[in-house]
Tab-separated table of C-alpha atoms (C1' of nucleotides) in Angstrom:
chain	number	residue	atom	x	y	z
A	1	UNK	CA	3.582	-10.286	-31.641
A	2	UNK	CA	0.879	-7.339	-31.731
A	3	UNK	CA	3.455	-5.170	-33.862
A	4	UNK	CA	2.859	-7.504	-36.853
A	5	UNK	CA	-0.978	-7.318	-36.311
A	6	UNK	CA	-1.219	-3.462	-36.088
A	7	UNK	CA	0.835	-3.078	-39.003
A	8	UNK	CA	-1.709	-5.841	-40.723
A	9	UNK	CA	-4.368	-3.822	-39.979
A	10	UNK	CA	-3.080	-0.265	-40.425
A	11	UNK	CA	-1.762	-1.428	-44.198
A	12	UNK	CA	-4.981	-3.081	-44.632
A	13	UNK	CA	-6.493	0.515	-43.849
A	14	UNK	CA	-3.814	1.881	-46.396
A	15	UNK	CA	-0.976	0.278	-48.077
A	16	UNK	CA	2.357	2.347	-47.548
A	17	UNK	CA	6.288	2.476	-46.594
A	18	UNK	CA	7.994	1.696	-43.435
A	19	UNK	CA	8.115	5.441	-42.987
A	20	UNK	CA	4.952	6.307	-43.589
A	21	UNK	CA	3.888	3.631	-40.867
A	22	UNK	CA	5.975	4.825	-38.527
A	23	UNK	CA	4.310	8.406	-38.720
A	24	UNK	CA	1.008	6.856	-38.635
A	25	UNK	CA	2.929	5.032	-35.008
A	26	UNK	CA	3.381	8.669	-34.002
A	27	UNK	CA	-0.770	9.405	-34.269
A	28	UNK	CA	-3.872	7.216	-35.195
A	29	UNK	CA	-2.740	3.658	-34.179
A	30	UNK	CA	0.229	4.694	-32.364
A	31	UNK	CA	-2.494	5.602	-29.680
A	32	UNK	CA	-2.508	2.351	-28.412
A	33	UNK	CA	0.297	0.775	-29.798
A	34	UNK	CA	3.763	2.613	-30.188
A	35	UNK	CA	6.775	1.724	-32.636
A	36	UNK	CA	9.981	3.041	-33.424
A	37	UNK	CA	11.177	3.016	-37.509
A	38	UNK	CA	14.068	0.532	-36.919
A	39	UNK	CA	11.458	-1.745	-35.274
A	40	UNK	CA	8.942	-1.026	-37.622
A	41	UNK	CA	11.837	-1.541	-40.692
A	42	UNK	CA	12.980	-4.444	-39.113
A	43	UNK	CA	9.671	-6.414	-39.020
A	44	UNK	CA	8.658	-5.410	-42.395
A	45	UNK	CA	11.581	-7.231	-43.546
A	46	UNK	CA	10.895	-9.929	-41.495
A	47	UNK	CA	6.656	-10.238	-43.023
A	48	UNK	CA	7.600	-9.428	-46.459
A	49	UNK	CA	10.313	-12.214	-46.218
A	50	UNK	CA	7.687	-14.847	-45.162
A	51	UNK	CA	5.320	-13.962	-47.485
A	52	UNK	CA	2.403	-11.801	-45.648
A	53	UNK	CA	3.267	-8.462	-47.404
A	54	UNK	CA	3.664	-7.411	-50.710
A	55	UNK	CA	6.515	-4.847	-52.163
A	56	UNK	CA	6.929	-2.647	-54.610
A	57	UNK	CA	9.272	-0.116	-55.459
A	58	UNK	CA	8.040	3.399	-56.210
A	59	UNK	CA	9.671	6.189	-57.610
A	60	UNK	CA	8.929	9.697	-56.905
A	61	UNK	CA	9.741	12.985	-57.641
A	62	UNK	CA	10.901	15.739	-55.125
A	63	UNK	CA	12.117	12.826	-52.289
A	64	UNK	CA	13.528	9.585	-51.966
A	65	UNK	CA	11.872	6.286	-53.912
A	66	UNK	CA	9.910	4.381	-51.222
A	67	UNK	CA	9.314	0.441	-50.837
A	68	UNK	CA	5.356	0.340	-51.033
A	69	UNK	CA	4.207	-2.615	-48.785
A	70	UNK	CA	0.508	-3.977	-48.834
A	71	UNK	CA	-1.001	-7.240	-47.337
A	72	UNK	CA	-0.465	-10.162	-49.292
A	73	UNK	CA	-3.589	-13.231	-48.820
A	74	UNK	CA	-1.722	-14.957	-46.349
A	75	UNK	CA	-1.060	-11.520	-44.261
A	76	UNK	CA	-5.141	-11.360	-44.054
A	77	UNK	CA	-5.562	-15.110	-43.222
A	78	UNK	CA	-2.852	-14.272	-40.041
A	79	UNK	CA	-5.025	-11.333	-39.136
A	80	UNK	CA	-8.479	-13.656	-39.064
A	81	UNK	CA	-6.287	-16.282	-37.351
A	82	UNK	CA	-5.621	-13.929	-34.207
A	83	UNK	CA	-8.810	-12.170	-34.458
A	84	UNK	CA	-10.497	-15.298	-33.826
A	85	UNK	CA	-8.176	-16.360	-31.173
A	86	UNK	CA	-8.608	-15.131	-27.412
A	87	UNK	CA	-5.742	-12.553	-26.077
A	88	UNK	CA	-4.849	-11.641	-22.455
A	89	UNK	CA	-6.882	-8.508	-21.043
A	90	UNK	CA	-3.843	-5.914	-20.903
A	91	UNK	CA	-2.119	-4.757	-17.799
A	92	UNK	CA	-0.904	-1.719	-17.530
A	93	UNK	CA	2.965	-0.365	-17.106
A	94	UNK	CA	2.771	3.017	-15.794
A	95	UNK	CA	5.975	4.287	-14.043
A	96	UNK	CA	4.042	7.258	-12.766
A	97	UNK	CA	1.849	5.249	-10.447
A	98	UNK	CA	5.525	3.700	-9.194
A	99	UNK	CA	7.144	6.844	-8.747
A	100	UNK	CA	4.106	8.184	-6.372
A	101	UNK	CA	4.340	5.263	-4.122
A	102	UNK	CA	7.976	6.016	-3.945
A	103	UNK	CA	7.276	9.108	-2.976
A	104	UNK	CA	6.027	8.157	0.416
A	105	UNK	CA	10.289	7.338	0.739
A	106	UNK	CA	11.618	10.870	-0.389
A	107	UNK	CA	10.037	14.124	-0.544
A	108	UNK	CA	6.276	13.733	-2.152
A	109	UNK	CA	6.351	17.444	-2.955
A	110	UNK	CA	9.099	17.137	-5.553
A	111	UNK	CA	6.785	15.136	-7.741
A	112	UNK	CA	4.285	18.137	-7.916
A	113	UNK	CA	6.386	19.541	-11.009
A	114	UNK	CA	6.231	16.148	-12.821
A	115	UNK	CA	2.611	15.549	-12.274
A	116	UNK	CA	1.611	19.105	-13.594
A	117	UNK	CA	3.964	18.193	-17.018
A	118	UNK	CA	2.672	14.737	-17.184
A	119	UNK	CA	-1.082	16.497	-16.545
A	120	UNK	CA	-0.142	18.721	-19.757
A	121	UNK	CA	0.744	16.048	-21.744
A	122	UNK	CA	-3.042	14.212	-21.266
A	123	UNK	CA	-4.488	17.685	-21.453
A	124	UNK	CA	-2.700	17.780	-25.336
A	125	UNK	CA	-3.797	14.534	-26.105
A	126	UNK	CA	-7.340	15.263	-24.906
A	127	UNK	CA	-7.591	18.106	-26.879
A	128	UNK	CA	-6.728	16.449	-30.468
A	129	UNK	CA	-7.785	13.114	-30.066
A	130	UNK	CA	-11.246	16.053	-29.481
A	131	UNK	CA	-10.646	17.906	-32.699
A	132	UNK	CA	-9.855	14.561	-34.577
A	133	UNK	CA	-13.381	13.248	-33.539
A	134	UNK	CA	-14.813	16.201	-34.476
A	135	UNK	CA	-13.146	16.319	-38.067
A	136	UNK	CA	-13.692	12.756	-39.149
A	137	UNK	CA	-16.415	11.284	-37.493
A	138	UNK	CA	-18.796	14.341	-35.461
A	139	UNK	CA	-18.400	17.344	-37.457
A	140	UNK	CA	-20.326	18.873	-40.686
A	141	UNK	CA	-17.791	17.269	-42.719
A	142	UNK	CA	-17.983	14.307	-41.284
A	143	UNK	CA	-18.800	11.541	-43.722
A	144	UNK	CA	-22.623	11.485	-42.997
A	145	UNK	CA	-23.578	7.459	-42.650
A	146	UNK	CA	-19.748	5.968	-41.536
A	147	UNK	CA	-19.355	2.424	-42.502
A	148	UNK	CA	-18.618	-0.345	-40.335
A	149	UNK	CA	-14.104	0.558	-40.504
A	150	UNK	CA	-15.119	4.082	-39.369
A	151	UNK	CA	-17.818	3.212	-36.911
A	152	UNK	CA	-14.917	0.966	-35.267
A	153	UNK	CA	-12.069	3.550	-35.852
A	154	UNK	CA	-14.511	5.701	-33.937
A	155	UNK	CA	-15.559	3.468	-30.987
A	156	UNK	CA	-11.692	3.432	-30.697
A	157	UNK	CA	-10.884	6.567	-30.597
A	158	UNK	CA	-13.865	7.118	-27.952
A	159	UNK	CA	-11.704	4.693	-25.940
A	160	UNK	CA	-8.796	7.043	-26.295
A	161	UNK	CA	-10.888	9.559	-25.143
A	162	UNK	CA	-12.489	8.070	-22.147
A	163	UNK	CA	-8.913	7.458	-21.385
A	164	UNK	CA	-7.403	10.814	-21.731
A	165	UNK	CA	-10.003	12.362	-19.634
A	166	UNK	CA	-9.897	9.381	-16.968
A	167	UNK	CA	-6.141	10.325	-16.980
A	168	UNK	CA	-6.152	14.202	-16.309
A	169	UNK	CA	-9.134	13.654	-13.571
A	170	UNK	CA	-7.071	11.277	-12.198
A	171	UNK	CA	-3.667	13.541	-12.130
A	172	UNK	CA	-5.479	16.507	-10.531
A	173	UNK	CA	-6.379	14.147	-7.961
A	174	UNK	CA	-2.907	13.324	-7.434
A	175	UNK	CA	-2.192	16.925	-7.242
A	176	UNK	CA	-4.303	17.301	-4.976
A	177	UNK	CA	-3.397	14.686	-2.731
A	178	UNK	CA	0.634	16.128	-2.971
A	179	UNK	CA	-0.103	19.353	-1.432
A	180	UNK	CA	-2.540	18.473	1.127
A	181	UNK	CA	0.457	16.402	1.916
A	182	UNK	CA	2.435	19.147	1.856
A	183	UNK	CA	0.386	21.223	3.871
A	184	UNK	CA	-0.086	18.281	6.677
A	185	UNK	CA	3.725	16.899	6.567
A	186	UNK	CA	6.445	19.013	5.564
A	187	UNK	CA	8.678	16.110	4.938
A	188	UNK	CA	12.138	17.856	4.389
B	1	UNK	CA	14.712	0.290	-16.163
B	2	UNK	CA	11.449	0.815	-14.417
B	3	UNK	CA	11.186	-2.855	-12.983
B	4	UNK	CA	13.978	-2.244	-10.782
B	5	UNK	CA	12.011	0.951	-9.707
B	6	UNK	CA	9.051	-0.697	-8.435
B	7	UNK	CA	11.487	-3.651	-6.506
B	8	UNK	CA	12.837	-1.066	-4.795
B	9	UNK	CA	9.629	0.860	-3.821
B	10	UNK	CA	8.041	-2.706	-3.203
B	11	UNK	CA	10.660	-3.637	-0.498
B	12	UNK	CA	11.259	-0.081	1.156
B	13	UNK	CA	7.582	-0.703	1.755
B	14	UNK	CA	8.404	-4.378	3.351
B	15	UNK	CA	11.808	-6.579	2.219
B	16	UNK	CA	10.751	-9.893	0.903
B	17	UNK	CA	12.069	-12.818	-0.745
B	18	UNK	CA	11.891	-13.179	-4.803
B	19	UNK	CA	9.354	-15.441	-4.191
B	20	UNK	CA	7.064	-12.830	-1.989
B	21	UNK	CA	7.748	-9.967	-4.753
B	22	UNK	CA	6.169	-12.158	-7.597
B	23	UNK	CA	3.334	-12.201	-5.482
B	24	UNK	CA	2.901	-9.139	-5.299
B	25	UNK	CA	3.743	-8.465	-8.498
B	26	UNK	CA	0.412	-10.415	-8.518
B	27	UNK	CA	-1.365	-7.775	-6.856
B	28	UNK	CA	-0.391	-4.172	-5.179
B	29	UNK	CA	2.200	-3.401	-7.330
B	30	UNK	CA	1.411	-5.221	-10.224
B	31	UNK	CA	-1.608	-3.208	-10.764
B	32	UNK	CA	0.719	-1.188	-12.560
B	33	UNK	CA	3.828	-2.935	-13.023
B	34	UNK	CA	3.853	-6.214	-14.133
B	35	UNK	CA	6.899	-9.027	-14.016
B	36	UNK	CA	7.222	-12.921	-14.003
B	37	UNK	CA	9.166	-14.421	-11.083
B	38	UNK	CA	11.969	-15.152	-13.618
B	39	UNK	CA	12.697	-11.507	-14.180
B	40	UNK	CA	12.898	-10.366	-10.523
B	41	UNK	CA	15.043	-13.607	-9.775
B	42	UNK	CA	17.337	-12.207	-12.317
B	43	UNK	CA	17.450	-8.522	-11.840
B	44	UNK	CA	17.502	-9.060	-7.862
B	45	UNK	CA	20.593	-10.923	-8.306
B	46	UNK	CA	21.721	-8.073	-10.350
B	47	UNK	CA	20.820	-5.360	-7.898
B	48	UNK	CA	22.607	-7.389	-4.958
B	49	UNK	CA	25.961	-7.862	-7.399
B	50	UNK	CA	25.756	-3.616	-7.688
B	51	UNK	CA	25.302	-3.295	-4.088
B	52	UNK	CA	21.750	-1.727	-4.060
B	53	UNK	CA	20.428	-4.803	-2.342
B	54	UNK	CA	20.953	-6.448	1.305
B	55	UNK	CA	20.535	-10.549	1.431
B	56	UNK	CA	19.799	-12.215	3.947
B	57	UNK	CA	19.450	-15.986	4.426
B	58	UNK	CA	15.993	-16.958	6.385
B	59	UNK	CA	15.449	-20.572	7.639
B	60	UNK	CA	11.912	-21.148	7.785
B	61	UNK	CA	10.239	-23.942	9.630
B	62	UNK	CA	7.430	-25.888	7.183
B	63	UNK	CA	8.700	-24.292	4.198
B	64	UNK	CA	12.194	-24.184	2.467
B	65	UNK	CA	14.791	-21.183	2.894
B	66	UNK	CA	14.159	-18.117	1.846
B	67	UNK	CA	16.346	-14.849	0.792
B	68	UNK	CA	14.759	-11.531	2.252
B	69	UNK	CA	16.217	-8.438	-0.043
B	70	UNK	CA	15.889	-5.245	2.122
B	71	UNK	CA	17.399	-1.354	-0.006
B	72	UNK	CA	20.889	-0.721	0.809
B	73	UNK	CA	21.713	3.178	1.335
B	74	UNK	CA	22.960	2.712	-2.340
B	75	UNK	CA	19.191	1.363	-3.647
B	76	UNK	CA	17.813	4.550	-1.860
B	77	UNK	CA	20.072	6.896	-2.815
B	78	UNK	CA	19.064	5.414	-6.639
B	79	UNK	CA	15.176	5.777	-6.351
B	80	UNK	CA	15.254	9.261	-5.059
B	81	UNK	CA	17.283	10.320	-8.261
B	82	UNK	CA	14.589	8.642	-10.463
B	83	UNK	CA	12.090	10.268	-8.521
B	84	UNK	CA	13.291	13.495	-9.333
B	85	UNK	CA	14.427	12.944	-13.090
B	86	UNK	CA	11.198	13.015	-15.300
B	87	UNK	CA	10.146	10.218	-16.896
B	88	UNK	CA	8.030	10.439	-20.420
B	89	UNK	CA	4.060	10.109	-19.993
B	90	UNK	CA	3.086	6.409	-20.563
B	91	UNK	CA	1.981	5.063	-23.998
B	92	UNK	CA	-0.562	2.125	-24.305
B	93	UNK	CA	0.219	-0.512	-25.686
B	94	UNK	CA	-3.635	-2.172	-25.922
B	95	UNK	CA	-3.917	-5.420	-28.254
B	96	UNK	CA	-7.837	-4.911	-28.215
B	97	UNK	CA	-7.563	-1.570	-29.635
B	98	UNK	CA	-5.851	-3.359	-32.537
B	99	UNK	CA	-8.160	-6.234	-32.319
B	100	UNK	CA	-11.307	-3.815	-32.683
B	101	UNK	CA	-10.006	-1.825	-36.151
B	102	UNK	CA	-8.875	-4.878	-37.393
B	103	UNK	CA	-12.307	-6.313	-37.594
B	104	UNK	CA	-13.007	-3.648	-40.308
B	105	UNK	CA	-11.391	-6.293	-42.565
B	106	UNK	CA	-13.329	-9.340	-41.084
B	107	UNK	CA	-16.704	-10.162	-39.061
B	108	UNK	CA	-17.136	-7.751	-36.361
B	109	UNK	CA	-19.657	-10.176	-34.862
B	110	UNK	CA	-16.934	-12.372	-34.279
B	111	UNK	CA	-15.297	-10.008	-31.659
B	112	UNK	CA	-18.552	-9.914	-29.303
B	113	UNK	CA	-17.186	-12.934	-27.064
B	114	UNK	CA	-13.897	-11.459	-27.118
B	115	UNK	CA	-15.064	-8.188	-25.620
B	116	UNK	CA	-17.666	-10.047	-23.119
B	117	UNK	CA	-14.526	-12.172	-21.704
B	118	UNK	CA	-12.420	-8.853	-21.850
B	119	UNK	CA	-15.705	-7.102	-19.868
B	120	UNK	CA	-15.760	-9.408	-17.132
B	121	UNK	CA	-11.935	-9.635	-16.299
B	122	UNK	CA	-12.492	-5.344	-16.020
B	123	UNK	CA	-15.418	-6.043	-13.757
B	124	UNK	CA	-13.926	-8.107	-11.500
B	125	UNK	CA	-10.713	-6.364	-11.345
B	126	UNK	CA	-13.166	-3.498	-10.474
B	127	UNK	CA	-14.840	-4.917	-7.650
B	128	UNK	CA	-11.111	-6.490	-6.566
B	129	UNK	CA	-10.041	-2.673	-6.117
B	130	UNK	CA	-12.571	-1.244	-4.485
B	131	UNK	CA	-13.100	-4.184	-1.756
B	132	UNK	CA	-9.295	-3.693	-1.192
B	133	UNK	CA	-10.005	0.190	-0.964
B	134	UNK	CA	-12.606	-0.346	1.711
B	135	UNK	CA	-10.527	-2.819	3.473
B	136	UNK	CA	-6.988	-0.641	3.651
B	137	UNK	CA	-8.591	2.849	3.663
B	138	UNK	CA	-12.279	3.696	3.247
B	139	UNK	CA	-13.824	0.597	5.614
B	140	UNK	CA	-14.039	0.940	9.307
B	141	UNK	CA	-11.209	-1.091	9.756
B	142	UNK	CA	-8.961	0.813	7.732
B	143	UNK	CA	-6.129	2.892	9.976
B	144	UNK	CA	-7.684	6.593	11.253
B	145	UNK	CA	-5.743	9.238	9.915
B	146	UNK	CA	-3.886	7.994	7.092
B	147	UNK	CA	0.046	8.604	7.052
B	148	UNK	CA	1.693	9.480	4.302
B	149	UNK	CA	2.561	6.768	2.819
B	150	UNK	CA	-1.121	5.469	2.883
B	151	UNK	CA	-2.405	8.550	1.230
B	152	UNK	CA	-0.443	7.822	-2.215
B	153	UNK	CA	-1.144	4.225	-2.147
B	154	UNK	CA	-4.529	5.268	-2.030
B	155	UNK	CA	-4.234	8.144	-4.936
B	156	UNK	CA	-2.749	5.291	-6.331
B	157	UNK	CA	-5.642	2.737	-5.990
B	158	UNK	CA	-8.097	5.249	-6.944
B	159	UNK	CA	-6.393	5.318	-10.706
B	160	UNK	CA	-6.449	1.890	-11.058
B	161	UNK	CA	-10.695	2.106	-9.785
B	162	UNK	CA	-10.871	5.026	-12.488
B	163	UNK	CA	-8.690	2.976	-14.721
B	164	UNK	CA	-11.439	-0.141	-14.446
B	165	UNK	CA	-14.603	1.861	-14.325
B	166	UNK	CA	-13.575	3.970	-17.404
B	167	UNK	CA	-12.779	0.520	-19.222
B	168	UNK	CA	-15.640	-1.001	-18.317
B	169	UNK	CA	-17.667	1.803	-19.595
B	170	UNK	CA	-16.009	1.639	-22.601
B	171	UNK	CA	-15.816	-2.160	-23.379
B	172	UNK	CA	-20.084	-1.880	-22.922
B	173	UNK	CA	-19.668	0.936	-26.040
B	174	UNK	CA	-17.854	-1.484	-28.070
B	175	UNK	CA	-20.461	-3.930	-27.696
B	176	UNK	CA	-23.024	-1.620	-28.723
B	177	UNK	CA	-21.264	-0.795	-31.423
B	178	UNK	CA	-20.271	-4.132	-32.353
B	179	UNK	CA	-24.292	-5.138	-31.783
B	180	UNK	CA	-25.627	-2.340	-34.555
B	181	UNK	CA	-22.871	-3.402	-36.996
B	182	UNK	CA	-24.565	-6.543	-36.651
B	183	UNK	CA	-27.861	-5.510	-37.031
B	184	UNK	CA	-27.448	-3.212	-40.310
B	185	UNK	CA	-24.433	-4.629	-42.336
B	186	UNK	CA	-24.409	-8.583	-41.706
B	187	UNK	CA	-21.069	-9.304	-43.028
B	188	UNK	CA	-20.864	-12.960	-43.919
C	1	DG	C1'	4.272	-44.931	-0.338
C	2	DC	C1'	2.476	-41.776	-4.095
C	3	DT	C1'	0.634	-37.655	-5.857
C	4	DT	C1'	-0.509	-33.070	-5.514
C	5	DT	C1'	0.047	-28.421	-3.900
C	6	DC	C1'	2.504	-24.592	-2.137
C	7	DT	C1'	6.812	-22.396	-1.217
C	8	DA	C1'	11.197	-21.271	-3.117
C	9	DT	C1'	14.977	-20.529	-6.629
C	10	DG	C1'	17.124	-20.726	-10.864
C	11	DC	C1'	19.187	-21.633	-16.070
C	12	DA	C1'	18.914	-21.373	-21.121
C	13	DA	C1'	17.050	-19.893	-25.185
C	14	DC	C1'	14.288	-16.951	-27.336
C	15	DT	C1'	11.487	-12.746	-28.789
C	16	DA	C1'	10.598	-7.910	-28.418
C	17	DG	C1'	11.960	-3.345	-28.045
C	18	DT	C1'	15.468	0.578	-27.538
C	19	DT	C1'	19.486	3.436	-28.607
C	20	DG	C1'	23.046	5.127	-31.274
C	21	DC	C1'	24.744	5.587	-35.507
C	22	DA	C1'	25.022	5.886	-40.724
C	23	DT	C1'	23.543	6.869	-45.342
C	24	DA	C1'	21.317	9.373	-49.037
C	25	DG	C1'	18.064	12.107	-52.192
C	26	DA	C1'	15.704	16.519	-52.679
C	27	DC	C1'	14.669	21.029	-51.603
C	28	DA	C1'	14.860	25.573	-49.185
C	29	DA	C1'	17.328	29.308	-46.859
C	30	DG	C1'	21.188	32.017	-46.346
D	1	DC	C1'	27.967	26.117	-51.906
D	2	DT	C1'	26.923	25.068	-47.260
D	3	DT	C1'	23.722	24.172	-43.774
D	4	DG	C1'	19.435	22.574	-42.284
D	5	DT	C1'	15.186	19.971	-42.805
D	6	DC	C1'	12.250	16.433	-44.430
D	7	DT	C1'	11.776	12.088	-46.664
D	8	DA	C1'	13.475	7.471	-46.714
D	9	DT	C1'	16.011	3.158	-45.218
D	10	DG	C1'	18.937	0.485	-42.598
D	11	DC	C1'	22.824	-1.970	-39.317
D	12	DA	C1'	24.789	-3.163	-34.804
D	13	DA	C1'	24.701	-3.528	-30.120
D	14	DC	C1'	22.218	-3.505	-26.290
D	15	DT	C1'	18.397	-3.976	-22.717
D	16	DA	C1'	14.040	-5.850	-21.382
D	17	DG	C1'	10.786	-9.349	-21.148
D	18	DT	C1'	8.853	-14.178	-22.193
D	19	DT	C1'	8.699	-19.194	-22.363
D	20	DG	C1'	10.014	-23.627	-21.263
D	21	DC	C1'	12.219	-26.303	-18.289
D	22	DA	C1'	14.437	-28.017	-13.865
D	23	DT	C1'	15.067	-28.620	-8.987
D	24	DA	C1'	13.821	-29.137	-4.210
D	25	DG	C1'	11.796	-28.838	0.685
D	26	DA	C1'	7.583	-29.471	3.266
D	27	DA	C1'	2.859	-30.433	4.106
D	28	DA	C1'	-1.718	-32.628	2.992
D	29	DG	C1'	-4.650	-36.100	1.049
D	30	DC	C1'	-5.341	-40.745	-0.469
DNA sequence: GCTTTCTATGCAACTAGTTGCATAGACAAG
DNA sequence: CTTGTCTATGCAACTAGTTGCATAGAAAGC
């Protein structure tokens, strides 16, 4: 299960509680892996039961006490295990591509609206996964020689990038394609 | 459930038998969708049970019996209400990602195969797409003036080509990367 | 005749992920 | 002093997806 290995890696980064982790699902590694809390609570449970986390109870003042988990030294072994062992290249699910090829079997103009919001949303992302390479790895206050952890949290987020803008070029193509079919076929 | 999505939009485009859908769930459609041959077997039967689906029993000669699904009014009536109900922009769920920060906390040098097998599945894919583009609709075999439904499958095609090149591109930045880790900090 | 390959369908058991709900401490606003 | 918001954790029920196995017809190769 990848779940287990991103939350390896993202406690490994910094130790911290199931919610904390499950904000850091909502930005940073959620980017390419997403997780709700009760999953995220749930496995926990499950890794700190056999022995790959660490808890600890800590109290604070102005919230709730948290439960503190960290990687334990079989947690890291598991992490070198499946970094050393080969994984399927990903395939995609994207119910966008589905719904144009539908489409062709209703009216393609009706997608235009959902296209333009979906062309927003990559637009968004675009624009801080931008401002977050510019604050911790391009800018002026920018750590000046990263180490290898930020080098890689960089080359990642350059993935993210490469993706984001792939994505919007991509939907205005799309667009595109919608109203010249519009223009060509009025399909009513 | 976007699986049964993509069945329908698979078999308003031709009806086929379970068997014919996992292959395509090979290919075409599965560029974006994937499913084993278990889960269509399953939710097919479901889809018939709730009346979306039409059966039909085909004796074939030099091969057994098949069952060719075709949409019911019900299964069309269906996908045009998902097409126009809007849908939440994809996340990615990509184990490399995870893979690459988590090698913070080992031997980057490690991942370099990893990434090389990873390259050439992308390139291949790659070349896959864009021999099937000039075959269905850039070649000079393809059809004249596309129809509709062409058009989007092409739109369609073109994101998963963008999709590969941009990965591609990418996967030869984490090798760099990977490669000058190596070179300045030679983590045992 | 035996094995392998391709077509074709399916069950059972499991793992992963989602949705809806519930609880509770602490603070801030009205 | 009630309501809303943010932090914090969790259960129960459900849906989706995977893995392993099983069966069987028909052709091809040996």
């Amino acid at each position: 299960m990848a779940l287990e290995h991103a939350i390896l890696v993202s406690l490994l980064e910094k130790p911290g509680s199931g919610y904390e982790l499950a904000r850091r699902f909502d930005r940073s590694i959620g980017y390419f892996w997403t997780a709700t809390h009760q999953q995220i609570y749930r496995v926990l449970k499950r890794m700190e039961s056999e022995g790959v986390l660490d808890v600890r109870e800590v109290p604070q003042q102005g919230r709730p006490d948290k439960k503190e988990y960290s990687v334990a030294a079989p947690g890291r072994a598991a992490l070198s295990g499946w970094l050393h062992e080969p994984i399927e290249p990903e395939s995609l699910r994207h119910d966008l591509a589905v719904k144009i090829r539908g489409a062709a079997f209703d009216d393609p103009a009706a997608l235009v609206d959902e296209v333009e919001r979906h062309l927003e949303v990559h637009r968004a992302r675009l624009a801080h996964y931008l401002s977050g390479e510019l604050r911790d790895f391009t800018g002026p206050d920018a750590p000046a020689p990263l180490d290898a952890g930020q080098e890689l949290q960089h080359v990642v987020l350059r993935g993210g990038i490469a993706y984001e803008r792939m994505t919007v070029a991509w939907l205005d193509d799309v667009l595109a394609t919608l109203h010249t079919l519009g223009r060509t076929s009025p399909s009513a």
